[in-house]
Every structure is written in C-alpha cells, then in structure tokens.
Coordinates of N, CA and C in Angstrom, one line a residue:
X1 N -4.9 7.2 -32.3 CA -4.6 8.3 -31.3 C -4.7 7.9 -30.1
X2 N -3.7 8.4 -29.2 CA -3.6 8.0 -27.9 C -4.5 8.9 -27.1
X3 N -5.1 8.5 -25.9 CA -5.6 9.5 -25.1 C -4.9 9.9 -23.9
X4 N -3.6 9.5 -23.8 CA -2.8 9.9 -22.8 C -2.4 11.3 -23.0
X5 N -2.4 12.1 -22.1 CA -2.0 13.8 -22.3 C -0.6 13.8 -22.9
X6 N -0.5 14.7 -24.0 CA 0.8 14.9 -24.6 C 1.9 15.2 -23.8
X7 N 1.7 15.7 -22.5 CA 2.8 16.4 -21.7 C 3.6 15.3 -20.9
X8 N 3.0 14.0 -21.0 CA 3.4 12.9 -20.2 C 4.4 12.2 -21.1
X9 N 5.7 12.1 -20.6 CA 6.7 11.5 -21.7 C 6.8 10.0 -21.2
X10 N 6.6 9.8 -19.8 CA 6.5 8.5 -19.4 C 5.7 8.3 -18.0
X11 N 5.5 7.1 -17.7 CA 4.6 6.8 -16.4 C 5.7 6.3 -15.4
X12 N 5.7 6.8 -14.2 CA 6.5 6.4 -13.2 C 5.9 5.3 -12.3
X13 N 6.6 4.1 -12.5 CA 6.3 2.9 -11.7 C 6.8 2.9 -10.4
X14 N 7.8 3.3 -10.2 CA 8.5 3.2 -8.8 C 9.8 4.2 -8.9
X15 N 10.3 4.6 -7.7 CA 11.4 5.2 -7.6 C 11.9 5.4 -6.1
X16 N 13.0 5.8 -5.9 CA 13.7 6.0 -4.6 C 12.9 7.1 -3.8
X17 N 13.1 7.0 -2.5 CA 12.6 8.0 -1.8 C 13.4 9.3 -2.1
X18 N 12.7 10.4 -1.6 CA 13.3 11.7 -2.0 C 13.7 12.4 -0.9
X19 N 13.1 12.5 0.3 CA 13.6 12.8 1.6 C 13.0 14.4 1.7
X20 N 13.1 15.1 0.7 CA 12.7 16.6 0.7 C 11.1 16.7 0.8
X21 N 10.9 17.1 2.2 CA 9.5 17.4 2.5 C 8.6 15.9 2.9
X22 N 9.3 14.9 2.9 CA 8.8 13.6 3.5 C 8.6 13.5 4.8
X23 N 7.7 12.7 5.3 CA 7.4 12.4 6.8 C 8.6 11.4 7.1
X24 N 9.0 11.7 8.3 CA 9.9 10.7 8.9 C 9.5 9.3 9.3
X25 N 10.1 8.3 9.0 CA 9.8 7.0 9.6 C 10.8 6.5 10.7
X26 N 10.2 6.2 11.7 CA 11.1 5.6 12.8 C 10.8 4.0 12.9
X27 N 11.5 3.2 12.0 CA 11.3 1.8 12.0 C 11.5 1.2 13.3
X28 N 10.7 0.3 13.7 CA 10.8 -0.3 15.0 C 10.0 0.3 16.0
X29 N 9.3 1.3 15.7 CA 8.4 2.1 16.9 C 7.3 1.2 17.3
X30 N 6.8 1.4 18.4 CA 5.8 0.4 18.9 C 4.5 0.9 18.6
X31 N 4.2 2.2 18.0 CA 2.8 2.5 17.7 C 3.0 3.2 16.1
X32 N 1.8 3.3 15.7 CA 1.7 4.0 14.3 C 2.0 5.2 14.1
X33 N 1.6 6.0 15.2 CA 2.1 7.4 15.2 C 3.6 7.7 15.5
X34 N 4.2 6.7 16.4 CA 5.6 7.0 16.5 C 6.3 6.6 15.2
X35 N 5.9 5.5 14.6 CA 6.7 5.1 13.4 C 6.5 5.9 12.4
X36 N 5.3 6.5 12.1 CA 5.0 7.4 11.0 C 4.5 6.7 9.8
X37 N 3.7 7.3 8.8 CA 3.2 6.5 7.8 C 4.3 6.0 6.5
X38 N 4.0 5.0 6.0 CA 4.8 4.7 4.8 C 4.2 5.3 3.4
X39 N 5.0 6.1 2.9 CA 4.6 6.8 1.7 C 5.2 6.5 0.4
X40 N 4.7 5.6 -0.5 CA 5.2 5.3 -1.7 C 4.5 6.0 -2.9
X41 N 4.0 7.2 -2.9 CA 3.3 7.9 -3.8 C 4.3 8.2 -5.1
X42 N 3.5 8.2 -6.2 CA 4.2 8.4 -7.4 C 3.8 9.9 -7.9
X43 N 2.8 10.4 -7.2 CA 2.1 11.9 -7.6 C 2.9 12.9 -7.0
X44 N 3.5 12.8 -5.8 CA 4.2 13.9 -5.0 C 5.5 13.4 -4.7
X45 N 6.5 13.5 -5.5 CA 7.7 12.8 -5.4 C 8.4 13.3 -4.1
X46 N 8.2 14.5 -3.6 CA 8.7 15.1 -2.4 C 8.4 14.3 -1.1
X47 N 7.1 13.9 -1.2 CA 6.6 13.2 0.0 C 6.9 11.8 0.1
X48 N 7.6 11.2 -0.9 CA 8.0 9.9 -0.8 C 9.0 9.6 0.2
X49 N 8.8 8.5 1.3 CA 9.8 8.3 2.2 C 10.4 6.8 2.2
X50 N 9.8 6.0 1.2 CA 10.3 4.8 0.9 C 10.6 4.3 -0.4
X51 N 11.3 3.3 -0.7 CA 11.7 2.9 -2.1 C 10.6 1.9 -2.3
X52 N 10.1 2.0 -3.5 CA 8.8 1.3 -3.9 C 7.7 2.1 -4.4
X53 N 6.6 1.6 -4.3 CA 5.3 2.2 -4.6 C 4.0 1.6 -4.1
X54 N 3.1 2.6 -4.0 CA 1.9 2.0 -3.6 C 1.3 1.0 -4.4
X55 N 0.6 0.0 -3.9 CA 0.1 -1.1 -4.7 C 1.0 -2.1 -5.1
X56 N 2.3 -2.0 -4.8 CA 3.4 -3.0 -5.1 C 3.3 -3.5 -6.6
X57 N 3.1 -4.8 -6.5 CA 3.0 -5.4 -8.1 C 1.9 -4.9 -8.8
X58 N 0.9 -4.5 -8.3 CA -0.4 -3.9 -9.0 C -0.1 -2.6 -9.6
X59 N 1.0 -2.0 -9.2 CA 1.5 -0.7 -9.8 C 1.5 -0.7 -11.5
X60 N 1.8 -2.0 -11.9 CA 2.1 -2.2 -13.4 C 0.7 -2.1 -14.1
X61 N -0.3 -2.7 -13.4 CA -1.7 -2.7 -13.9 C -2.2 -1.2 -13.9
X62 N -2.0 -0.5 -12.9 CA -2.4 0.9 -12.8 C -1.6 1.7 -13.8
X63 N -0.5 1.5 -14.1 CA 0.3 2.2 -15.1 C -0.3 1.8 -16.5
X64 N -0.6 0.7 -16.6 CA -1.2 0.3 -18.0 C -2.6 1.0 -18.2
X65 N -3.4 1.0 -17.1 CA -4.5 1.7 -17.3 C -4.4 3.2 -17.5
X66 N -3.4 3.8 -17.0 CA -3.0 5.3 -17.1 C -2.7 5.5 -18.6
X67 N -1.9 4.6 -19.1 CA -1.2 4.7 -20.3 C -2.3 4.5 -21.5
X68 N -3.3 3.6 -21.2 CA -4.5 3.4 -22.1 C -5.6 4.5 -22.0
X69 N -5.3 5.5 -21.0 CA -6.3 6.6 -21.0 C -7.6 6.1 -20.3
X70 N -7.5 4.9 -19.4 CA -8.7 4.5 -18.7 C -8.6 5.0 -17.3
X71 N -7.5 5.4 -16.8 CA -7.6 5.9 -15.5 C -6.6 7.2 -15.4
X72 N -7.4 8.2 -14.7 CA -6.7 9.4 -14.3 C -5.4 9.1 -13.5
X73 N -4.3 9.7 -13.9 CA -3.1 9.4 -13.2 C -3.1 10.0 -11.7
X74 N -4.1 11.0 -11.4 CA -4.1 11.3 -10.1 C -5.3 10.6 -9.2
X75 N -5.8 9.5 -9.8 CA -6.9 8.8 -9.1 C -6.5 8.3 -7.8
X76 N -7.3 8.5 -6.8 CA -7.1 8.0 -5.5 C -8.4 7.0 -5.2
X77 N -8.3 5.8 -4.8 CA -9.4 5.0 -4.5 C -10.2 5.6 -3.3
X78 N -11.4 5.4 -3.3 CA -12.2 5.7 -2.2 C -12.2 4.4 -1.1
X79 N -11.6 4.7 0.0 CA -11.3 3.7 1.1 C -12.3 3.6 2.2
X80 N -13.4 4.2 1.8 CA -14.6 4.0 2.9 C -14.9 2.7 3.0
X81 N -15.1 2.3 4.3 CA -15.7 1.0 4.7 C -14.7 -0.1 4.4
X82 N -13.2 0.2 4.3 CA -12.3 -0.8 4.0 C -11.6 -1.3 5.2
X83 N -12.1 -1.2 6.3 CA -11.4 -1.8 7.5 C -11.0 -3.1 7.5
X84 N -9.8 -3.5 8.1 CA -9.6 -5.0 7.9 C -10.5 -5.9 8.7
X85 N -10.8 -7.2 8.3 CA -11.5 -8.1 9.0 C -10.9 -8.6 10.2
X86 N -9.5 -8.7 10.4 CA -8.9 -9.1 11.7 C -7.8 -8.2 11.7
X87 N -7.3 -8.0 13.1 CA -6.1 -7.4 13.5 C -4.8 -8.2 13.4
X88 N -3.8 -7.6 12.8 CA -2.5 -8.4 12.8 C -1.5 -7.6 13.7
X89 N -1.0 -8.1 14.8 CA -0.2 -7.3 15.6 C -0.7 -6.2 16.3
X90 N 0.2 -5.3 16.5 CA 1.7 -5.5 16.6 C 2.1 -6.4 17.5
X91 N 3.3 -7.1 17.3 CA 3.9 -7.9 18.2 C 5.2 -7.5 18.6
X92 N 5.4 -7.7 20.0 CA 6.8 -7.2 20.8 C 8.0 -7.4 19.8
X93 N 8.2 -8.4 19.1 CA 9.3 -8.7 18.3 C 9.5 -7.6 17.2
X94 N 8.3 -7.0 16.7 CA 8.4 -6.0 15.7 C 9.2 -4.7 16.2
X95 N 9.4 -4.5 17.2 CA 10.2 -3.2 17.8 C 11.6 -3.7 18.3
X96 N 11.9 -5.0 18.1 CA 13.4 -5.3 18.6 C 14.4 -4.9 17.5
X97 N 15.4 -4.3 18.1 CA 16.5 -3.9 17.0 C 17.1 -5.1 16.5
X98 N 17.4 -5.3 15.1 CA 17.9 -6.4 14.6 C 16.8 -7.3 13.8
X99 N 15.7 -7.2 14.3 CA 14.6 -7.9 13.8 C 14.2 -7.3 12.3
X100 N 13.8 -8.2 11.5 CA 13.1 -7.6 10.2 C 11.7 -7.9 10.3
X101 N 11.0 -6.8 9.8 CA 9.5 -6.9 9.8 C 9.2 -6.8 8.3
X102 N 8.3 -7.8 7.8 CA 8.2 -7.7 6.4 C 6.7 -7.3 5.9
X103 N 6.1 -6.7 6.9 CA 4.7 -6.2 6.7 C 4.5 -5.0 7.5
X104 N 3.6 -4.2 7.1 CA 3.2 -3.0 8.0 C 2.0 -3.3 8.8
X105 N 2.1 -3.5 10.0 CA 0.8 -3.8 10.9 C -0.2 -2.6 10.8
X106 N 0.1 -1.6 10.6 CA -0.8 -0.4 10.5 C -1.2 0.1 9.2
X107 N -0.8 -0.6 8.1 CA -1.0 -0.2 6.8 C -2.5 -0.3 6.2
X108 N -3.2 -1.2 7.0 CA -4.5 -1.4 6.5 C -5.5 -0.3 7.1
X109 N -5.1 0.4 8.0 CA -5.9 1.3 8.7 C -5.4 2.7 8.6
X110 N -4.9 3.2 7.6 CA -4.3 4.6 7.4 C -5.2 5.7 7.9
X111 N -6.3 5.6 7.5 CA -7.3 6.6 7.9 C -7.5 6.8 9.4
X112 N -7.4 5.7 10.2 CA -7.5 5.7 11.6 C -6.1 6.3 12.2
X113 N -5.0 5.9 11.6 CA -3.9 6.5 12.1 C -3.3 7.8 11.6
X114 N -3.4 8.0 10.3 CA -2.8 9.1 9.7 C -3.8 10.1 9.0
X115 N -5.0 10.4 9.8 CA -5.9 11.3 9.3 C -5.4 12.6 9.2
X116 N -4.6 13.0 10.0 CA -4.0 14.5 10.1 C -3.1 14.7 8.8
X117 N -2.2 13.7 8.7 CA -1.4 13.9 7.4 C -2.0 13.7 6.1
X118 N -3.1 13.0 6.2 CA -4.1 12.8 4.9 C -4.7 14.2 4.6
X119 N -5.1 14.9 5.7 CA -5.9 15.9 5.6 C -4.8 17.2 5.2
X120 N -3.5 17.0 5.4 CA -2.4 17.9 5.0 C -2.0 17.7 3.6
X121 N -2.4 16.7 3.0 CA -2.3 16.5 1.5 C -1.3 15.5 1.3
X122 N -0.8 14.6 2.2 CA -0.1 13.5 2.0 C -0.7 12.3 1.2
X123 N -0.1 11.9 0.2 CA -0.7 10.7 -0.5 C -0.4 9.4 0.1
X124 N -1.1 9.2 1.4 CA -0.8 7.9 2.0 C -1.9 6.9 1.7
X125 N -1.4 5.8 1.3 CA -2.3 4.7 1.0 C -2.0 3.4 1.7
X126 N -3.1 2.4 1.8 CA -2.7 1.2 2.5 C -1.5 0.5 1.7
X127 N -0.9 -0.1 2.7 CA 0.2 -1.0 2.3 C -0.1 -2.5 2.6
X128 N -1.3 -2.8 3.1 CA -1.7 -4.2 3.3 C -3.2 -4.2 3.3
X129 N -3.9 -5.4 2.8 CA -5.2 -5.5 2.9 C -5.4 -6.8 3.8
X130 N -6.3 -6.7 4.6 CA -6.5 -7.8 5.6 C -8.0 -8.3 5.3
X131 N -8.2 -9.5 4.7 CA -9.6 -9.9 4.3 C -9.7 -11.3 4.8
X132 N -10.7 -11.9 4.8 CA -11.1 -13.2 4.9 C -11.7 -13.7 3.4
X133 N -11.1 -14.9 3.1 CA -11.5 -15.4 1.8 C -11.6 -17.0 1.9
X134 N -12.4 -17.5 1.1 CA -12.6 -18.8 0.9 C -12.1 -19.2 -0.6
X135 N -10.9 -19.9 -0.6 CA -10.5 -20.4 -2.0 C -10.9 -21.7 -2.3
X136 N -11.7 -21.7 -3.5 CA -12.2 -23.1 -3.9 C -11.4 -23.7 -5.0
X137 N -10.8 -24.5 -5.0 CA -9.9 -25.2 -5.9 C -10.7 -26.6 -6.4
X138 N -11.4 -26.6 -7.7 CA -12.3 -27.7 -8.0 C -11.6 -29.0 -8.3
X139 N -10.0 -28.7 -8.7 CA -9.2 -29.8 -9.0 C -8.6 -30.7 -7.8
X140 N -8.7 -29.8 -6.7 CA -8.3 -30.5 -5.4 C -9.5 -31.2 -4.9
X141 N -10.7 -30.5 -5.0 CA -11.9 -31.3 -4.4 C -12.1 -32.6 -5.2
X142 N -11.9 -32.6 -6.5 CA -12.2 -33.7 -7.3 C -11.0 -34.7 -6.9
X143 N -10.0 -34.4 -6.8 CA -8.8 -35.3 -6.4 C -9.2 -36.0 -4.9
X144 N -9.6 -35.3 -4.1 CA -10.1 -35.8 -2.8 C -11.2 -36.7 -2.9
X145 N -12.1 -36.4 -3.9 CA -13.4 -37.1 -3.9 C -13.0 -38.6 -4.4
X146 N -12.0 -38.5 -5.3 CA -11.6 -39.8 -6.0 C -10.9 -40.6 -5.1
X147 N -10.0 -40.1 -4.1 CA -9.3 -40.6 -3.1 C -10.1 -41.4 -2.1
X148 N -11.4 -41.0 -1.8 CA -12.1 -41.7 -0.9 C -12.7 -43.0 -1.2

C-alpha cells in the first residue's frame, strides 16, 4: 500500500513557464533586483518564470522521495547559514547583449536579494551552490606515488 496521497495522479518534474502571475526576468541586467529571481517551482505553477525546475538534475531524487512517501511534496529546505563561501561575479560581460550566461550569479543568495518576494509567497530557491571542497581520489594518489 502506497503512502502517496490518493489525489496525486502524477509528480511534476519540470514544466514550461506559465507567465500568469510570475515575476518578470530582465536577462542581462547588472543587478539581482533589476534582473529578478529565477523561479522554477513545481508547487505554484503560476509563479514559474523559467523552463526547468529547482534542483535541476536532483529533481528526480526529490520526485522519488515524494513518490515513496518519504518527503512532503510541499517541503522547502531551511537555507539558514547557507551563504556561499566565495562570490562569483557579476562580470561586465554578463550584461552584454548577445552573450550567453550559463549560471545565475545571484542564485546562491536568494534571501539577500529576494526577501520581499519570498515574504510575498513566491517559491524562490537557490539556483547555484558555491562551496569549497577537497576531492580525494585514492587511485590518483596511488598512481602518483608509484610514479615517483
């Protein structure tokens, strides 16, 4: 017997933007407030202003957890103390017409830039995480030791 609510016929992984009630995005703007937040929510379809979804490829894992009954579909992570370790940009080239920007320079600090919209009920979530990490690959270390 499934613990998924009977009223759910499917779990939405991603969808197109809806436009109705969504916040405008001014791509190429020089500041977070001018540009506007990227909203890829699956919970309030009218608020979506992008194609895709929050959490990107991890949305599949979220959907599996919801389908298994292990996660409330309306769950939002507590982002307290999740500030980035380093700042990325913005760089002048990000505001030049004709240039393509593949990351959201303000997406790691949504609370700082979009607090008013969050308080108004928009489901805005980070679009990027900026962390410092040390990757230890034992097989590489072993190969290097053998080479010496």
